PDB file of C-alpha atoms in Angstrom:
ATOM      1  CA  UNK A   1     115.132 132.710  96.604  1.00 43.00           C
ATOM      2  CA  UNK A   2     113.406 133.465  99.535  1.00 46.00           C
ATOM      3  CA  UNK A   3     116.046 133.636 102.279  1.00 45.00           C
ATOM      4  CA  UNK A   4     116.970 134.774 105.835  1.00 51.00           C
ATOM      5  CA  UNK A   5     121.137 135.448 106.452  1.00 50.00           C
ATOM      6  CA  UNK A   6     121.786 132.715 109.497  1.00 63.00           C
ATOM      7  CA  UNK A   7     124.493 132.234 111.853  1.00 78.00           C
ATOM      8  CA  UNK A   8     126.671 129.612 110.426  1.00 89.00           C
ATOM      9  CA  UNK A   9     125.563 126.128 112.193  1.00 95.00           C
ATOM     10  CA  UNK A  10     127.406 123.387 113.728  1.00 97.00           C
ATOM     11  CA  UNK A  11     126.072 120.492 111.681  1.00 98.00           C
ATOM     12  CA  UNK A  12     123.660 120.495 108.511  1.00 98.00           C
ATOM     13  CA  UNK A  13     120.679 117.522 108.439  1.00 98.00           C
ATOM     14  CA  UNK A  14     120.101 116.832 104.839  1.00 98.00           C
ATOM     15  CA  UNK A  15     116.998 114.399 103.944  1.00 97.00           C
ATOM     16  CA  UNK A  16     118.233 112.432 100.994  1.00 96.00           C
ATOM     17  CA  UNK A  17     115.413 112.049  97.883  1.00 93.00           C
ATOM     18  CA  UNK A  18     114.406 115.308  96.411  1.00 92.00           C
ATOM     19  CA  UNK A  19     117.317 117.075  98.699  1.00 96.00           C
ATOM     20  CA  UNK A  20     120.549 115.586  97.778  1.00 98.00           C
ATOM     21  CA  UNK A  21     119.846 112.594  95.184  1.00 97.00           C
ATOM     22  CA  UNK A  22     117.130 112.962  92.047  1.00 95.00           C
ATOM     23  CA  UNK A  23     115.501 110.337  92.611  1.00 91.00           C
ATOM     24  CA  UNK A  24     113.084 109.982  89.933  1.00 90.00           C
ATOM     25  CA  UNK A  25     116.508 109.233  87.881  1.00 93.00           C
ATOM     26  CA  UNK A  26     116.460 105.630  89.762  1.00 93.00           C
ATOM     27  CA  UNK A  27     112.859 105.137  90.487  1.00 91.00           C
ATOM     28  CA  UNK A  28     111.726 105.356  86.580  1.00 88.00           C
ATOM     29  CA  UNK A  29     112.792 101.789  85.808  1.00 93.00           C
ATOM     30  CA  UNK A  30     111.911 100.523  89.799  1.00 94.00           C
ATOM     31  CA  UNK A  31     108.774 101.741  89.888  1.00 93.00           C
ATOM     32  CA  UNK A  32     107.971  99.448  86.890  1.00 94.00           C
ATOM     33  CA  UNK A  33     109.879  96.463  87.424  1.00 96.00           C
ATOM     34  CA  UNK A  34     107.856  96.651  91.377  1.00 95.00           C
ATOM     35  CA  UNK A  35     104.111  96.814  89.781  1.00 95.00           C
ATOM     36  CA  UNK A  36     105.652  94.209  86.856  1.00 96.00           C
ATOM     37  CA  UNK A  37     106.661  91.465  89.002  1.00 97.00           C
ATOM     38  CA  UNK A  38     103.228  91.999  91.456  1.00 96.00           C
ATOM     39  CA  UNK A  39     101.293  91.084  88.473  1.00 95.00           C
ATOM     40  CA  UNK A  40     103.520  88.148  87.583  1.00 96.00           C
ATOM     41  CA  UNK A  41     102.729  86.918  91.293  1.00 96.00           C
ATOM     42  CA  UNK A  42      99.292  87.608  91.182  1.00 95.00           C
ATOM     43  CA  UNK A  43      99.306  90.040  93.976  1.00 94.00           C
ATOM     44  CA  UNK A  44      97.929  92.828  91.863  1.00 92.00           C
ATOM     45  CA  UNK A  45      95.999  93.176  88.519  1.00 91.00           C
ATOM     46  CA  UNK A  46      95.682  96.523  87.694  1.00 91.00           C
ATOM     47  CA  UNK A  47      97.554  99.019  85.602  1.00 91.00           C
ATOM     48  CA  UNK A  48     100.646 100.369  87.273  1.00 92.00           C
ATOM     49  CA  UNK A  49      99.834 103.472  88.377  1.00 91.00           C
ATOM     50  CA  UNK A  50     101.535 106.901  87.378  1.00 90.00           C
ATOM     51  CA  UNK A  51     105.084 107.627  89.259  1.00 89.00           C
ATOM     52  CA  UNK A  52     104.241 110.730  90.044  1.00 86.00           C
ATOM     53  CA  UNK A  53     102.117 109.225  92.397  1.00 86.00           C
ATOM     54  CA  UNK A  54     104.823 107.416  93.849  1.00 86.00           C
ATOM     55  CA  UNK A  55     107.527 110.739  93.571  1.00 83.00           C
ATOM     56  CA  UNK A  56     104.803 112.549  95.543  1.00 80.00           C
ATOM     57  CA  UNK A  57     104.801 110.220  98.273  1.00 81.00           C
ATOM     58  CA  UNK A  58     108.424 110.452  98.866  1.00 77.00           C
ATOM     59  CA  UNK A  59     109.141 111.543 102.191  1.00 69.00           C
ATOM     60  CA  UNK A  60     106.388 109.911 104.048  1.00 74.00           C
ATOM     61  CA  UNK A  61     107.163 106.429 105.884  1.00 70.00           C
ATOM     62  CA  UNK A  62     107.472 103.184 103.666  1.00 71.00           C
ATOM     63  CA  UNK A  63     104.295 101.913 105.348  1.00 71.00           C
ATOM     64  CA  UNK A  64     102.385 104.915 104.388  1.00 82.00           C
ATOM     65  CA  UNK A  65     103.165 105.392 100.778  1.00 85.00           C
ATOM     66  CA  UNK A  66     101.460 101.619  99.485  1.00 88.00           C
ATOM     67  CA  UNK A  67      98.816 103.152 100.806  1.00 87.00           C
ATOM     68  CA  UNK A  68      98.540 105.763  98.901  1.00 88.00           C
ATOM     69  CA  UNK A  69      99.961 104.550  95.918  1.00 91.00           C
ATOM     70  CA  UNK A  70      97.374 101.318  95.874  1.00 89.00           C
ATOM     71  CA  UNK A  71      94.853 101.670  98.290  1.00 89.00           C
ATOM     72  CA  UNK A  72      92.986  98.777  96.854  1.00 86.00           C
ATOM     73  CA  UNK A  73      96.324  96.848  97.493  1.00 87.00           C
ATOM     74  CA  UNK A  74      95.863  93.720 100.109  1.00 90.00           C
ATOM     75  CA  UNK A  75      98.489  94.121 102.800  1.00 90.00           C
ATOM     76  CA  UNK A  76     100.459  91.488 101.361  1.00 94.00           C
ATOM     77  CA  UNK A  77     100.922  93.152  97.956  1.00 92.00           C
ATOM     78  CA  UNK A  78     101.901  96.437 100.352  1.00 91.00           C
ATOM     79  CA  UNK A  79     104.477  93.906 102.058  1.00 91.00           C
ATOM     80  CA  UNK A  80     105.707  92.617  99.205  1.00 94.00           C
ATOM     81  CA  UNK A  81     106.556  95.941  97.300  1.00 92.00           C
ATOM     82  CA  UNK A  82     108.432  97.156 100.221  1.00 88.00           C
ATOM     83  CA  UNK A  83     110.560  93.899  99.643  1.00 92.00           C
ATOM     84  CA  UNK A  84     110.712  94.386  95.368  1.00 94.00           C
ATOM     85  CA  UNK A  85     111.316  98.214  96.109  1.00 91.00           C
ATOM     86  CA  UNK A  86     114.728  98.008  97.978  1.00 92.00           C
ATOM     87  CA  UNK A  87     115.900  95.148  96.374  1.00 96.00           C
ATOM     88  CA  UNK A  88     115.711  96.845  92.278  1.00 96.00           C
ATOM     89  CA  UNK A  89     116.807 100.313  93.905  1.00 95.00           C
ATOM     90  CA  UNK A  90     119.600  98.166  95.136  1.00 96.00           C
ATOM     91  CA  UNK A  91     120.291  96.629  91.716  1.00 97.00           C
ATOM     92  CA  UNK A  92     119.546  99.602  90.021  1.00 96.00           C
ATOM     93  CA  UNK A  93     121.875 101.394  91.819  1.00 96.00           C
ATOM     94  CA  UNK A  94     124.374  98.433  91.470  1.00 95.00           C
ATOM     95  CA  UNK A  95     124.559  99.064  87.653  1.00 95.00           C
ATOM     96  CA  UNK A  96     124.710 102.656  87.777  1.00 95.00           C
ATOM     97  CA  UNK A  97     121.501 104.331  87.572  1.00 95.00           C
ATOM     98  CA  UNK A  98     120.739 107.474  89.569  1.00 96.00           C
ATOM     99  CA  UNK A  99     121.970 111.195  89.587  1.00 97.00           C
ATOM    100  CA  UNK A 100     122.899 113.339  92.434  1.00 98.00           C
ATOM    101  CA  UNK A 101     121.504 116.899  91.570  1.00 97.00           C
ATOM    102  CA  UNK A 102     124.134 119.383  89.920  1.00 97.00           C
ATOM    103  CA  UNK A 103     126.617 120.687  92.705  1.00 97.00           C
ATOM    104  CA  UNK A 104     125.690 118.270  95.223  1.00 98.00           C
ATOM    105  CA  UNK A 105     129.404 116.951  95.799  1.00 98.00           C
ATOM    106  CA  UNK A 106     131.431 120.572  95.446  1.00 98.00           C
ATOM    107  CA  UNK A 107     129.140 122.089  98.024  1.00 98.00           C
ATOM    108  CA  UNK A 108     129.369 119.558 100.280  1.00 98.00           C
ATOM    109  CA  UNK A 109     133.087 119.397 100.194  1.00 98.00           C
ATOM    110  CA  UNK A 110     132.896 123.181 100.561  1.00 97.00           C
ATOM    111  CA  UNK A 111     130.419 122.768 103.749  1.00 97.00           C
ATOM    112  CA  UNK A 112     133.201 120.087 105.012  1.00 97.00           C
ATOM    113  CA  UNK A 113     136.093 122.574 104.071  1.00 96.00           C
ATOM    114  CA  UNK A 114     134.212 125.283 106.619  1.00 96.00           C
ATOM    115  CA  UNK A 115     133.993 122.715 109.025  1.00 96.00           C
ATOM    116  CA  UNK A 116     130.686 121.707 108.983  1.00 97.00           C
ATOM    117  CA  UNK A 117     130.060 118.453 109.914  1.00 98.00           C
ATOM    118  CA  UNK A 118     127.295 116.888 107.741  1.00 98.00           C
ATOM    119  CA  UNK A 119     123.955 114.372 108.590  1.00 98.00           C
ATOM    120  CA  UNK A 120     121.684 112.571 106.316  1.00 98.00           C
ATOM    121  CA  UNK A 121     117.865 112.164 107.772  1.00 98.00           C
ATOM    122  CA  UNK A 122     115.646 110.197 105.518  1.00 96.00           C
ATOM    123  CA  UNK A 123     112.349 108.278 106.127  1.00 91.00           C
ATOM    124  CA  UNK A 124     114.042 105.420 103.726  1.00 88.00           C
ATOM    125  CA  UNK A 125     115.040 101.881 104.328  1.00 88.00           C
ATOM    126  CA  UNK A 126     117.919 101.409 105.703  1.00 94.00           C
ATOM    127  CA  UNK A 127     119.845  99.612 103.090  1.00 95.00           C
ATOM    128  CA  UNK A 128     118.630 102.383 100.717  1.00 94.00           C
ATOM    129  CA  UNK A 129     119.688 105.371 102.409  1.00 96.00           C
ATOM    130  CA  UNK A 130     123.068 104.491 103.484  1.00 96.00           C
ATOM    131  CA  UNK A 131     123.298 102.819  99.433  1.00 96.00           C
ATOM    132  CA  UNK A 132     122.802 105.819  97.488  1.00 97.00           C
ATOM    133  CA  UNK A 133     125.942 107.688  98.977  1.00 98.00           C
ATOM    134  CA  UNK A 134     127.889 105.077  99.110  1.00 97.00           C
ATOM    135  CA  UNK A 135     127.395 104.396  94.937  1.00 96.00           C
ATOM    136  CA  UNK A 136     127.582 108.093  94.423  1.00 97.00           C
ATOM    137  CA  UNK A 137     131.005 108.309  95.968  1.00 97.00           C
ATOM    138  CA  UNK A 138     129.789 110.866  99.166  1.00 98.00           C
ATOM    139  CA  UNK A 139     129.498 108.960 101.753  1.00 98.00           C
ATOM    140  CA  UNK A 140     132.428 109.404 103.168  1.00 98.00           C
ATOM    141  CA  UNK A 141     131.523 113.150 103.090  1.00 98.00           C
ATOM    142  CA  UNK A 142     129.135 112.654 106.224  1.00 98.00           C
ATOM    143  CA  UNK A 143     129.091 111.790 110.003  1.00 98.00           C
ATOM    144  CA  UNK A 144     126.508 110.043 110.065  1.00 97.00           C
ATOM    145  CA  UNK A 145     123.461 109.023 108.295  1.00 98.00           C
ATOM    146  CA  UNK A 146     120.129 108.188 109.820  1.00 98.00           C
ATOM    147  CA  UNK A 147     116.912 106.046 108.545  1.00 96.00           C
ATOM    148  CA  UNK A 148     113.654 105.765 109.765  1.00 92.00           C
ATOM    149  CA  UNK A 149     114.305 101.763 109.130  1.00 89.00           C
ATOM    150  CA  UNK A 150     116.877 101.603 111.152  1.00 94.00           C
ATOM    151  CA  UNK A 151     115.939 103.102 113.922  1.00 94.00           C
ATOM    152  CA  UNK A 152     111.627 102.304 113.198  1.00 91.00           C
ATOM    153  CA  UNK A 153     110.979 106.256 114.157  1.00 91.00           C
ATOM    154  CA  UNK A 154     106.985 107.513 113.966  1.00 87.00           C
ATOM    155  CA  UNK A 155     108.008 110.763 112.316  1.00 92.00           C
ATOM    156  CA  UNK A 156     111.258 112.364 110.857  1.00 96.00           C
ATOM    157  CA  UNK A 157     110.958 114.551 114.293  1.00 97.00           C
ATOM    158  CA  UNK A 158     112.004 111.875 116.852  1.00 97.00           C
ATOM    159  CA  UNK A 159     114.637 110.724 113.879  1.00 97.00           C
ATOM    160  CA  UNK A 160     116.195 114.026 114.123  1.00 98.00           C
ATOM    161  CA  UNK A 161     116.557 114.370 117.684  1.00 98.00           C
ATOM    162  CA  UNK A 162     117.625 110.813 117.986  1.00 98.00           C
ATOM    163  CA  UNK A 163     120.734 112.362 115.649  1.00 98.00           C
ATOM    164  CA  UNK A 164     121.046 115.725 117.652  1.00 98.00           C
ATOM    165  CA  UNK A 165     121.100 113.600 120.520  1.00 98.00           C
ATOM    166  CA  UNK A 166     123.649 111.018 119.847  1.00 98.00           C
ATOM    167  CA  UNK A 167     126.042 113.464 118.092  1.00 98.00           C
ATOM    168  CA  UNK A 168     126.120 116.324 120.749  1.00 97.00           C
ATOM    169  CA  UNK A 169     124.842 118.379 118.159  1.00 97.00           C
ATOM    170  CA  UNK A 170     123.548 122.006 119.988  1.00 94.00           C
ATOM    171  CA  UNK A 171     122.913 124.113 116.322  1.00 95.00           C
ATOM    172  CA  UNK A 172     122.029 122.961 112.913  1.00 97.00           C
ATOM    173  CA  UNK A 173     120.207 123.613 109.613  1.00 98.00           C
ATOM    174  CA  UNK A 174     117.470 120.893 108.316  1.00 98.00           C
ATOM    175  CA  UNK A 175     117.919 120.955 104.485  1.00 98.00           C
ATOM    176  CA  UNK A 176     114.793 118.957 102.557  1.00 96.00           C
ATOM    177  CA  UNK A 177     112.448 119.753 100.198  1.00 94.00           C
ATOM    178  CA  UNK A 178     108.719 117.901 102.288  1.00 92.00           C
ATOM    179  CA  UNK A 179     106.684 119.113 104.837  1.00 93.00           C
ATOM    180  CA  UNK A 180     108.188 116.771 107.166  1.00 93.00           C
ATOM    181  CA  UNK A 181     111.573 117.837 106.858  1.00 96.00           C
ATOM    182  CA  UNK A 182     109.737 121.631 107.912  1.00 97.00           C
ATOM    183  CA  UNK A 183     108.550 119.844 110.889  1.00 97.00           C
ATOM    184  CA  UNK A 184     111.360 117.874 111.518  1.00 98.00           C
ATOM    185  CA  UNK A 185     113.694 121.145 111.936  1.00 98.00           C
ATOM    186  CA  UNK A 186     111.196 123.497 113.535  1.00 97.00           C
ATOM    187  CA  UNK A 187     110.005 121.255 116.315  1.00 98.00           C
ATOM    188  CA  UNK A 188     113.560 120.162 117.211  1.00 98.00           C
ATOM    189  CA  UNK A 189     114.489 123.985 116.998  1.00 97.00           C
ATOM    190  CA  UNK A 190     116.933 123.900 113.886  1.00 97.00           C
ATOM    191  CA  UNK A 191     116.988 126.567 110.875  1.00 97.00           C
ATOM    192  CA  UNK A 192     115.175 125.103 108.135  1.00 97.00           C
ATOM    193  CA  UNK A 193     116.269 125.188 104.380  1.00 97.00           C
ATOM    194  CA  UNK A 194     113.565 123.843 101.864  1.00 96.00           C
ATOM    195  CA  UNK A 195     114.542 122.692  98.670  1.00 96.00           C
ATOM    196  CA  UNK A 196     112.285 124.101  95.995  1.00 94.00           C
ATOM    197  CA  UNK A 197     113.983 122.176  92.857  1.00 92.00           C
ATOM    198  CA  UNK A 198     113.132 118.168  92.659  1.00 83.00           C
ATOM    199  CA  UNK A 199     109.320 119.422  90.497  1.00 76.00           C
ATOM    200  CA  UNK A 200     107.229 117.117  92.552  1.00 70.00           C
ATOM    201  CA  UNK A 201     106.172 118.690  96.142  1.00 67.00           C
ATOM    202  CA  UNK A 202     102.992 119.868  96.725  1.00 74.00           C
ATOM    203  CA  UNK A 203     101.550 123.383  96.949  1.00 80.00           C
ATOM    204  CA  UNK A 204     102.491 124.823 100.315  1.00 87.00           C
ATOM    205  CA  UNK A 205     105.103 121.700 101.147  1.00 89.00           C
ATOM    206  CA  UNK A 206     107.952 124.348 102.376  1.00 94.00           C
ATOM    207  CA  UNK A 207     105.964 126.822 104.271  1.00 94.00           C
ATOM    208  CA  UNK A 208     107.645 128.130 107.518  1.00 95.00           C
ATOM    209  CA  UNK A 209     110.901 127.353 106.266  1.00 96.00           C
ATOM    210  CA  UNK A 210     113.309 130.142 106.960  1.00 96.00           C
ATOM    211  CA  UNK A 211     114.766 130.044 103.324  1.00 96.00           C
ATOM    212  CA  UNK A 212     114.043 128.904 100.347  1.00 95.00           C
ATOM    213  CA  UNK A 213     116.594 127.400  97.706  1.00 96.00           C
ATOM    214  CA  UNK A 214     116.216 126.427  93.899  1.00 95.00           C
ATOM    215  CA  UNK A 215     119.626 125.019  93.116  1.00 96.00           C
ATOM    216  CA  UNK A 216     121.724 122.836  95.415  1.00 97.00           C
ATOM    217  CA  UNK A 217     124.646 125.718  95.566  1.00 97.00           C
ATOM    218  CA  UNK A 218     122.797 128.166  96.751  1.00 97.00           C
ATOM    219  CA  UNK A 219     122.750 126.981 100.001  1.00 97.00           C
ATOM    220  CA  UNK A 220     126.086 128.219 100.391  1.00 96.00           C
ATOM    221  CA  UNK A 221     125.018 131.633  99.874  1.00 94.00           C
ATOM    222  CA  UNK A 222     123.133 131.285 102.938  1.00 95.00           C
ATOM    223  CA  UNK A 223     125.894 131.194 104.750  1.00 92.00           C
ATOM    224  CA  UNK A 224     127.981 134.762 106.632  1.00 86.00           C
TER     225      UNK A 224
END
């Protein structure tokens, strides 16, 4: 663990997929249903590509990540898998599906218990990122949570000082395992913890972080 001792902060800014929830343990069955009912509609007729395409676009902005994932995609098709996406994640989430990564809950409650007060940033929808703590019981853990969606942000930078803004926050840590979460807490002046455990960044994602965890609990260990 690479790591730097910090000044315990006011607030921590978690991103959500590949931070707090595993999201490939949802996105296995959505990602196929999505490129499933396209083809049924006639809106695309190739194979569905590989998720790991999709898991290593997580992070960027909805808009961007059809892009990627089918670049031979018409805009509608890109349109319309926005639409399938949230609503199976929804459903999926609905009947279960979808895993928190080990310790998430404890060391939250422990981050509470020190009074921390705790944010979720995401890039997500909306619907999404406020769903998945609400069905995995933590939601009521944090002060606020914040979309790109909901608030139609350019980059995870202006969503995070829309938060420190709003909250009065004046020091915090930015916890997420993407480049843009580096960004995000290094432009707006925060700590930043990268999260070195989801298995599907890219070489190089989390440099200039100031530490570097591989478990979920050992951010507390950051901590005086």
């Amino acid at each position: 663990m690479k790591s730097i001792i910090a000044l315990t902060p006011e607030a921590v800014i978690f991103d959500l997929d590949g931070t707090l929830f595993q999201t490939e343990t949802l996105l296995e069955t959505v990602h196929a249903r999505v490129f499933d009912t396209l083809r049924e509609e006639g809106l695309y007729t190739q194979e569905t590509p590989p998720i790991a395409s999709l898991l290593g676009s997580l992070g960027m902005l909805l808009s961007d990540i059809w892009k990627k994932i089918i670049p031979d995609g018409s805009e509608e098709a890109h349109e319309r898998a926005n639409v399938l996406m949230l609503q199976y994640e929804l459903e999926e989430l609905e009947a279960g599906r979808g895993s928190l990564y080990p310790h998430v809950r404890e060391t939250l409650e422990e981050l509470r218990n020190r009074g921390i007060r705790l944010f979720i940033a995401s890039n997500g929808l909306e619907e999404y990122v406020k769903g998945v703590p609400v069905a995995k019981e933590i939601a009521g853990l944090f002060e606020g949570t914040y979309s790109a969606g909901e608030f139609a942000t350019l980059s995870k930078v202006d969503l995070v000082r829309k938060l420190l803004d709003t909250f009065g926050v004046k020091s915090a840590w930015m916890v997420g395992d993407r480049s843009s979460d580096v960004e995000a807490g290094k432009k707006n002046g925060l700590f930043v913890v990268g999260c070195d455990y989801a298995g599907f960044r890219r070489e190089g994602e989390l440099d200039g972080a100031d530490a570097v965890i591989r478990s979920f609990r050992e951010l507390i260990t950051l901590l005086p």
